[in-house]
């Protein structure tokens, strides 16, 4: 053990981390028995605080790493926390000439799901499947006996969707999975819900069939896994938690009700050992309500944990931002306070974000708005290219010249509601045009957009699935006799076959043919050889390859008998679900250097990241004040998430949103989304869109129609606070 003074000295001299920030210091140097509620604003050094807090327990308080549990939201964040903890622990130990002699593989730092898997599966033969495999299995259940064509189910899901248009099979699959997840996450009385169902009875048939399939195979998905852990904690059957003294929970603002109850029960163990529970988060950065996160669990945390456990954690606000320039910080402070009703959804007494004393004023926030997408893309792509290659880049605005040039090879992100390159109406979108323009000029500059395409239509997935298709059904007998599958699915299957036949013809190759009783692993080994060239072609291909191979392998493990499958099983359980769009890119499956790429991503993907230059799409495909675009700019109803909350609310122990609050929650979600987007920028923030978003457009019966948009400074009372976006410097 060392003294607090010595630890602070080592942090400052060896780790080169200042302890001058009083809020950070208070959080880090707290006694072991002090529980805390840390509200950490963007760029406030949250990860640094967590790591230094862990190391303080070890070096000052003599708390073993084995006695600390740390959970966070993603596997990436968990890796970052663990790697930095290991690195800094070794640096301090070397400075102290201390033999650390610890196996860091034993450290409990991970997502709640990964920790739950370790506990639940300890001594049991249980397999846990990822979200993408779960989606594929649910799709197979939905397609069974043509359930996806059931009119009553379609009507029910369309009503829940709460927007214009119908529901295709992929949307049906996603909605059923969302409902099922919320049943678990909100701890819903499922039997009562079923008893009171009407025309949606088939929904429960699908859910029950899916659950039974997993149960028979000894499989758990994530909602089941968390529920199993919760049940074990209720029954006091988790003796391995007996020795823990510290529970640190990161990203608590995205916690759901089931997870809260798990954390509260886990907290009993650490408090009985005179330890603490500390939660860290930021209500302004809560983005996952659609996955069951309930923001009230964070903003009302002090009351909830006091009611449950009789403790009052210390509140600490980390308000100093070390990431962004003064001008960007002033901009986001103004943005988060435009909508007065939003204030009621925030943590009590929350202070403004403050810049660090060393932060430069930097450039003002810029705007680039053009008459059409082609004009905008040309100007934006030219600017991005010049900034990336380090070309002197300046823009004259009035009498003033702004030098936009950044450091060499700056990190760049384009953030948008959807990074899809082609819309549902088969129109090219901003991400498509940017990729085309930049890669056309310089192939050495990688445009990274793994969510830009439907994974089933990518070249690498078409090759993998097409080779499987041709190998097990060379004459298309099975394919041609598939009944009751969606037209899109049939088209994808035909496209796969055609692409692979062309590929084999060009390569003058033949594939090995497999009869029934197929060992899928052998078939995949044959296919793997054909994938190498495409995998080397781009990091995106590598991601798509890994995701599809993992999906196929997990599904194979879930349904095969002694590793063997029939051709029909492969069609219905693997190929048809993938072709139906059941599999999506999982961000946790890739770890690519964002600094080297021009990154196009959704705002959700960007959470927790930072970039030198951030370009935010605030309306590149919005021409009019249409209902179809309202959900992503100025909501008109509570949306699908609220409909699900309302549907399940009477059967949950959690008090959910009422009718009036649904619309408010939709606005609050949108405000948080753009707050997260704007706070990713370190030195240059640019808002981009069409001139219709800036000035409005001419209507048939009136001269000018404005397009309200939260991102462009509108509050929900229909007041535009940034008229014509005059608060931006337009380039």
XYZ file of N, CA and C in Angstrom, residues 388-480:
279
model
N -8.433 15.996 -45.545
C -7.780 14.716 -45.237
C -6.336 14.689 -45.733
N -6.076 15.263 -46.900
C -4.716 15.216 -47.447
C -3.854 16.382 -46.951
N -4.456 17.254 -46.112
C -3.667 18.333 -45.525
C -3.464 19.530 -46.423
N -4.315 19.684 -47.407
C -4.210 20.827 -48.313
C -4.653 22.097 -47.592
N -3.986 23.209 -47.894
C -4.417 24.484 -47.334
C -5.863 24.729 -47.741
N -6.724 24.854 -46.739
C -8.152 24.935 -47.004
C -8.733 26.141 -46.282
N -9.125 27.135 -47.024
C -9.717 28.325 -46.415
C -11.004 28.672 -47.141
N -11.883 29.370 -46.436
C -13.142 29.816 -47.017
C -13.383 31.266 -46.630
N -13.734 32.074 -47.638
C -14.076 33.474 -47.370
C -15.573 33.581 -47.104
N -15.925 34.199 -46.002
C -17.322 34.469 -45.665
C -17.419 35.964 -45.382
N -18.024 36.674 -46.291
C -18.045 38.128 -46.171
C -16.636 38.676 -46.321
N -16.218 39.455 -45.353
C -14.879 40.051 -45.392
C -13.850 39.221 -44.643
N -14.279 38.100 -44.081
C -13.380 37.313 -43.242
C -13.009 36.001 -43.917
N -11.743 35.610 -43.737
C -11.262 34.342 -44.284
C -11.030 33.368 -43.132
N -11.595 32.166 -43.245
C -11.447 31.135 -42.216
C -10.536 30.027 -42.745
N -9.473 29.763 -42.016
C -8.552 28.687 -42.375
C -9.040 27.401 -41.716
N -9.507 26.472 -42.529
C -10.104 25.231 -42.002
C -9.093 24.104 -41.840
N -7.880 24.300 -42.313
C -6.897 23.213 -42.287
C -6.657 22.733 -40.863
N -6.595 21.406 -40.707
C -6.368 20.781 -39.409
C -4.959 20.190 -39.364
N -4.709 19.378 -38.376
C -3.433 18.677 -38.299
C -3.324 17.688 -39.464
N -2.135 17.136 -39.641
C -1.942 16.153 -40.712
C -2.838 14.937 -40.494
N -3.465 14.475 -41.574
C -4.325 13.290 -41.552
C -5.323 13.329 -40.385
N -6.189 14.322 -40.345
C -7.150 14.409 -39.235
C -8.168 13.280 -39.292
N -8.690 12.906 -38.134
C -9.783 11.927 -38.102
C -11.077 12.644 -38.481
N -11.861 11.993 -39.328
C -13.073 12.619 -39.882
C -14.244 11.653 -39.771
N -15.391 12.171 -39.349
C -16.610 11.363 -39.304
C -17.769 12.141 -39.896
N -18.561 11.454 -40.709
C -19.840 11.976 -41.177
C -20.921 11.227 -40.414
N -21.687 11.952 -39.599
C -22.694 11.330 -38.749
C -24.082 11.611 -39.308
N -24.878 10.561 -39.386
C -26.195 10.677 -39.990
C -27.173 9.767 -39.268
N -28.467 10.023 -39.413
C -29.464 9.152 -38.794
C -29.352 7.737 -39.319
N -29.093 7.615 -40.608
C -28.903 6.295 -41.210
C -27.744 6.361 -42.187
N -26.744 5.487 -42.032
C -25.623 5.484 -42.970
C -25.887 4.685 -44.239
N -27.132 4.234 -44.439
C -27.450 3.472 -45.647
C -27.128 4.296 -46.895
N -26.497 3.646 -47.862
C -26.094 4.355 -49.068
C -27.214 4.427 -50.103
N -28.167 3.521 -49.988
C -29.315 3.526 -50.904
C -30.581 3.443 -50.061
N -31.549 4.297 -50.339
C -32.773 4.359 -49.545
C -33.696 3.194 -49.877
N -34.770 3.095 -49.088
C -35.769 2.051 -49.334
C -36.447 2.233 -50.685
N -36.373 3.460 -51.217
C -36.976 3.740 -52.524
C -35.929 3.666 -53.637
N -34.795 3.038 -53.316
C -33.724 2.801 -54.296
C -33.087 4.095 -54.808
N -33.032 5.097 -53.934
C -32.378 6.355 -54.275
C -31.021 6.423 -53.584
N -30.064 6.972 -54.301
C -28.747 7.143 -53.708
C -28.779 8.264 -52.672
N -28.088 8.026 -51.565
C -28.079 8.984 -50.466
C -26.681 9.582 -50.289
N -26.562 10.540 -49.383
C -25.293 11.221 -49.148
C -24.125 10.259 -48.948
N -24.249 9.207 -48.106
C -23.106 8.302 -47.922
C -22.623 7.668 -49.231
N -23.550 7.350 -50.120
C -23.169 6.770 -51.410
C -22.344 7.758 -52.221
N -22.841 8.969 -52.341
C -22.163 9.975 -53.166
C -20.786 10.323 -52.598
N -20.671 10.408 -51.284
C -19.370 10.722 -50.674
C -18.371 9.612 -50.959
N -18.800 8.369 -50.791
C -17.899 7.245 -51.077
C -17.459 7.263 -52.548
N -18.417 7.428 -53.447
C -18.102 7.443 -54.874
C -17.109 8.550 -55.213
N -17.363 9.725 -54.688
C -16.547 10.883 -55.033
C -15.122 10.756 -54.514
N -14.977 10.363 -53.252
C -13.648 10.344 -52.642
C -12.822 9.166 -53.125
N -13.398 7.982 -53.175
C -12.629 6.820 -53.647
C -12.318 6.947 -55.130
N -13.161 7.682 -55.869
C -12.874 7.908 -57.278
C -11.665 8.799 -57.485
N -11.398 9.648 -56.513
C -10.246 10.550 -56.619
C -8.972 9.917 -56.092
N -9.109 9.087 -55.056
C -7.915 8.520 -54.427
C -8.291 7.213 -53.734
N -7.915 6.099 -54.332
C -8.269 4.791 -53.769
C -7.537 4.501 -52.468
N -6.483 5.255 -52.179
C -5.736 5.038 -50.938
C -6.455 5.612 -49.723
N -7.436 6.469 -49.948
C -8.227 7.007 -48.842
C -9.447 6.114 -48.657
N -9.513 5.459 -47.524
C -10.591 4.497 -47.273
C -11.812 5.215 -46.704
N -12.942 5.004 -47.350
C -14.216 5.448 -46.800
C -14.831 4.240 -46.097
N -14.998 4.354 -44.798
C -15.410 3.213 -43.974
C -16.873 3.391 -43.570
N -17.715 2.518 -44.071
C -19.146 2.589 -43.777
C -19.729 1.187 -43.740
N -19.448 0.406 -42.689
C -19.894 -0.991 -42.648
C -21.403 -1.168 -42.597
N -22.132 -0.118 -42.219
C -23.596 -0.209 -42.199
C -24.227 0.395 -43.451
N -23.403 0.697 -44.444
C -23.905 1.375 -45.627
C -24.735 0.505 -46.537
N -24.551 -0.805 -46.466
C -25.272 -1.713 -47.353
C -26.037 -2.746 -46.542
N -27.067 -3.308 -47.148
C -27.708 -4.473 -46.552
C -26.733 -5.633 -46.666
N -26.411 -6.252 -45.567
C -25.324 -7.227 -45.540
C -25.582 -8.390 -46.498
N -26.845 -8.747 -46.689
C -27.147 -9.895 -47.558
C -26.837 -9.602 -49.022
N -26.721 -8.313 -49.376
C -26.477 -7.955 -50.777
C -25.010 -7.644 -51.066
N -24.139 -7.715 -50.058
C -22.726 -7.406 -50.275
C -22.046 -8.519 -51.064
N -20.940 -8.184 -51.705
C -20.236 -9.152 -52.555
C -19.758 -10.366 -51.759
N -19.183 -10.117 -50.578
C -18.598 -11.218 -49.814
C -19.675 -12.159 -49.285
N -20.793 -11.601 -48.825
C -21.884 -12.446 -48.313
C -22.567 -13.168 -49.472
N -22.697 -12.494 -50.599
C -23.262 -13.166 -51.782
C -22.403 -14.353 -52.191
N -21.078 -14.187 -52.093
C -20.176 -15.280 -52.449
C -20.308 -16.443 -51.464
N -20.271 -16.141 -50.176
C -20.355 -17.199 -49.164
C -21.673 -17.954 -49.271
N -22.775 -17.207 -49.240
C -24.087 -17.859 -49.244
C -24.389 -18.483 -50.609
N -23.905 -17.850 -51.679
C -24.104 -18.419 -53.007
C -23.375 -19.736 -53.178
N -22.161 -19.831 -52.635
C -21.408 -21.092 -52.713
C -22.091 -22.195 -51.911
N -22.634 -21.835 -50.756
C -23.399 -22.827 -49.988
C -24.608 -23.282 -50.807
N -25.302 -22.310 -51.374
C -26.508 -22.579 -52.152
C -26.229 -23.549 -53.296
N -25.211 -23.259 -54.078
C -24.893 -24.091 -55.242
C -24.384 -25.464 -54.811
N -23.647 -25.514 -53.706
C -23.090 -26.788 -53.247
C -24.157 -27.758 -52.768
N -25.202 -27.246 -52.131
C -26.213 -28.150 -51.569
C -27.453 -28.277 -52.454
N -27.558 -27.422 -53.494
C -28.749 -27.423 -54.347
C -28.342 -26.989 -55.751
N -27.487 -27.782 -56.366
C -26.856 -27.383 -57.630
C -27.858 -27.131 -58.752
N -28.957 -27.868 -58.767
C -29.941 -27.699 -59.850
C -31.141 -26.852 -59.429
N -31.043 -26.189 -58.247
C -32.078 -25.267 -57.743
C -33.408 -25.957 -57.454
N -33.374 -27.281 -57.235
C -34.622 -28.001 -56.957
C -35.275 -27.505 -55.672
N -34.480 -27.415 -54.607
C -35.030 -26.966 -53.321
C -35.451 -25.505 -53.411
N -34.586 -24.695 -54.004
C -34.881 -23.260 -54.095
C -36.187 -23.001 -54.838
N -36.391 -23.703 -55.934
C -37.591 -23.475 -56.743
C -38.859 -23.974 -56.066
